[in-house]
């Protein structure tokens, strides 16, 4: 898995440290950023200034002590820009799930950020009403702690795509 993948934050922000994360991505250390996953990041600079690294052969949820089974990696990736698409924080999509990631100074704030971004995703891409979103989240939400070792905590909210299969995107 790639522990770090990001587009550079906005020009008004100082360059983040290698252990930092935020709405731009960064050192997210989420163990489901693996082969076949699509990572969506907001673009704040011309050219995005994408960077990645921190290869892990294995890591449990949360990277509790800042260590995983570190390794070198050969990475092949494709980069696309989705015009006029705005997102608040990193999103991940794999074969089975859509995943909103909240990164913040506390687990509580990361939880809120993941929930807020998933709410936006379901409203914009699946055209769900607030009541329908509440029903989906209340019956299908899976939360996981993705990162606690660095300055920001990470919480992800996963929705299995099978639960959304009858909806049109």
Short mmCIF file of N, CA, C and O in Angstrom, two decimals, residues 30 32 61 94 96-102 110-111 114-115 118 122 135-146 154-163:
data_model
loop_
_atom_site.label_atom_id
_atom_site.label_comp_id
_atom_site.label_asym_id
_atom_site.label_seq_id
_atom_site.Cartn_x
_atom_site.Cartn_y
_atom_site.Cartn_z
N UNK A 30 -3.43 4.86 5.02
CA UNK A 30 -4.68 4.07 4.99
C UNK A 30 -4.40 2.78 4.24
O UNK A 30 -4.05 2.80 3.07
N UNK A 32 -5.96 0.64 2.73
CA UNK A 32 -6.70 0.23 1.55
C UNK A 32 -6.35 1.02 0.30
O UNK A 32 -7.02 0.91 -0.73
N UNK A 61 -4.93 -1.45 10.81
CA UNK A 61 -5.70 -0.21 10.89
C UNK A 61 -5.05 0.73 11.89
O UNK A 61 -4.63 0.33 12.97
N UNK A 94 -12.67 1.54 -4.47
CA UNK A 94 -12.11 0.27 -4.91
C UNK A 94 -13.23 -0.58 -5.49
O UNK A 94 -14.34 -0.09 -5.70
N UNK A 96 -15.15 -2.72 -4.29
CA UNK A 96 -16.33 -3.00 -3.46
C UNK A 96 -16.89 -1.79 -2.71
O UNK A 96 -18.06 -1.84 -2.30
N UNK A 97 -16.11 -0.73 -2.52
CA UNK A 97 -16.54 0.35 -1.63
C UNK A 97 -16.27 1.73 -2.20
O UNK A 97 -15.32 1.92 -2.98
N UNK A 98 -17.07 2.71 -1.75
CA UNK A 98 -16.69 4.12 -1.85
C UNK A 98 -16.31 4.53 -0.44
O UNK A 98 -16.93 4.11 0.54
N UNK A 99 -15.25 5.34 -0.32
CA UNK A 99 -14.66 5.63 0.99
C UNK A 99 -14.34 7.12 1.09
O UNK A 99 -13.59 7.65 0.26
N UNK A 100 -14.88 7.78 2.08
CA UNK A 100 -14.56 9.17 2.37
C UNK A 100 -13.61 9.19 3.56
O UNK A 100 -13.83 8.51 4.55
N UNK A 101 -12.55 9.99 3.45
CA UNK A 101 -11.53 10.05 4.51
C UNK A 101 -11.57 11.40 5.19
O UNK A 101 -11.53 12.44 4.54
N UNK A 102 -11.67 11.37 6.51
CA UNK A 102 -11.56 12.58 7.30
C UNK A 102 -10.20 12.61 7.97
O UNK A 102 -9.79 11.63 8.58
N UNK A 110 -12.11 14.17 12.72
CA UNK A 110 -11.91 13.34 11.54
C UNK A 110 -13.18 12.57 11.20
O UNK A 110 -13.56 12.43 10.04
N UNK A 111 -13.87 12.07 12.23
CA UNK A 111 -15.15 11.37 12.07
C UNK A 111 -16.17 12.30 11.40
O UNK A 111 -16.86 11.91 10.45
N UNK A 114 -15.21 12.96 7.66
CA UNK A 114 -15.53 11.82 6.80
C UNK A 114 -17.03 11.74 6.55
O UNK A 114 -17.48 11.51 5.42
N UNK A 115 -17.82 11.94 7.59
CA UNK A 115 -19.28 11.89 7.45
C UNK A 115 -19.78 13.02 6.55
O UNK A 115 -20.62 12.80 5.68
N UNK A 118 -18.84 12.23 2.90
CA UNK A 118 -19.66 11.16 2.34
C UNK A 118 -21.07 11.68 2.06
O UNK A 118 -21.68 11.33 1.03
N UNK A 122 -22.77 11.43 -1.61
CA UNK A 122 -24.05 10.78 -1.88
C UNK A 122 -25.07 11.76 -2.47
O UNK A 122 -25.86 11.39 -3.35
N UNK A 135 -30.79 7.47 5.79
CA UNK A 135 -31.13 6.05 5.74
C UNK A 135 -29.94 5.21 5.30
O UNK A 135 -29.67 4.15 5.87
N UNK A 136 -29.22 5.67 4.29
CA UNK A 136 -28.03 4.93 3.81
C UNK A 136 -26.98 4.88 4.91
O UNK A 136 -26.45 3.81 5.22
N UNK A 137 -26.67 6.02 5.50
CA UNK A 137 -25.64 6.04 6.54
C UNK A 137 -26.06 5.22 7.75
O UNK A 137 -25.25 4.51 8.35
N UNK A 138 -27.32 5.29 8.10
CA UNK A 138 -27.81 4.56 9.27
C UNK A 138 -27.81 3.05 9.10
O UNK A 138 -27.79 2.31 10.08
N UNK A 139 -27.81 2.58 7.86
CA UNK A 139 -27.88 1.14 7.62
C UNK A 139 -26.63 0.56 6.97
O UNK A 139 -26.45 -0.66 6.98
N UNK A 140 -25.76 1.41 6.42
CA UNK A 140 -24.65 0.87 5.63
C UNK A 140 -23.27 1.44 5.98
O UNK A 140 -22.27 0.98 5.46
N UNK A 141 -23.20 2.44 6.85
CA UNK A 141 -21.93 3.09 7.15
C UNK A 141 -20.99 2.15 7.92
O UNK A 141 -21.41 1.50 8.87
N UNK A 142 -19.75 2.10 7.47
CA UNK A 142 -18.68 1.38 8.18
C UNK A 142 -17.57 2.39 8.45
O UNK A 142 -17.01 2.95 7.52
N UNK A 143 -17.28 2.63 9.71
CA UNK A 143 -16.21 3.55 10.08
C UNK A 143 -14.98 2.76 10.51
O UNK A 143 -15.10 1.74 11.19
N UNK A 144 -13.80 3.24 10.12
CA UNK A 144 -12.53 2.65 10.53
C UNK A 144 -11.56 3.77 10.89
O UNK A 144 -11.55 4.81 10.24
N UNK A 145 -10.76 3.55 11.91
CA UNK A 145 -9.67 4.47 12.21
C UNK A 145 -8.54 4.11 11.28
O UNK A 145 -8.06 2.97 11.27
N UNK A 146 -8.12 5.06 10.48
CA UNK A 146 -7.08 4.79 9.48
C UNK A 146 -5.70 5.27 9.91
O UNK A 146 -4.70 4.77 9.40
N UNK A 154 -6.94 10.00 11.35
CA UNK A 154 -7.73 9.68 10.17
C UNK A 154 -8.86 8.74 10.51
O UNK A 154 -8.68 7.77 11.24
N UNK A 155 -10.04 9.05 9.98
CA UNK A 155 -11.19 8.17 10.08
C UNK A 155 -11.76 8.05 8.68
O UNK A 155 -11.89 9.04 7.97
N UNK A 156 -12.08 6.82 8.28
CA UNK A 156 -12.71 6.61 6.97
C UNK A 156 -14.12 6.11 7.16
O UNK A 156 -14.42 5.41 8.13
N UNK A 157 -14.97 6.51 6.25
CA UNK A 157 -16.35 6.05 6.19
C UNK A 157 -16.52 5.30 4.88
O UNK A 157 -16.33 5.88 3.80
N UNK A 158 -16.83 4.01 4.98
CA UNK A 158 -17.00 3.16 3.82
C UNK A 158 -18.48 2.83 3.61
O UNK A 158 -19.19 2.58 4.58
N UNK A 159 -18.88 2.82 2.35
CA UNK A 159 -20.20 2.34 1.96
C UNK A 159 -19.96 1.28 0.89
O UNK A 159 -19.31 1.55 -0.13
N UNK A 160 -20.49 0.10 1.10
CA UNK A 160 -20.35 -0.97 0.12
C UNK A 160 -21.17 -0.61 -1.12
O UNK A 160 -22.35 -0.24 -1.00
N UNK A 161 -20.55 -0.73 -2.28
CA UNK A 161 -21.23 -0.36 -3.53
C UNK A 161 -22.49 -1.20 -3.78
O UNK A 161 -23.41 -0.72 -4.44
N UNK A 162 -22.53 -2.40 -3.27
CA UNK A 162 -23.72 -3.24 -3.45
C UNK A 162 -24.95 -2.55 -2.85
O UNK A 162 -26.06 -2.72 -3.33
N UNK A 163 -24.74 -1.78 -1.78
CA UNK A 163 -25.85 -1.07 -1.13
C UNK A 163 -26.36 0.08 -1.99
O UNK A 163 -27.46 0.57 -1.79
#
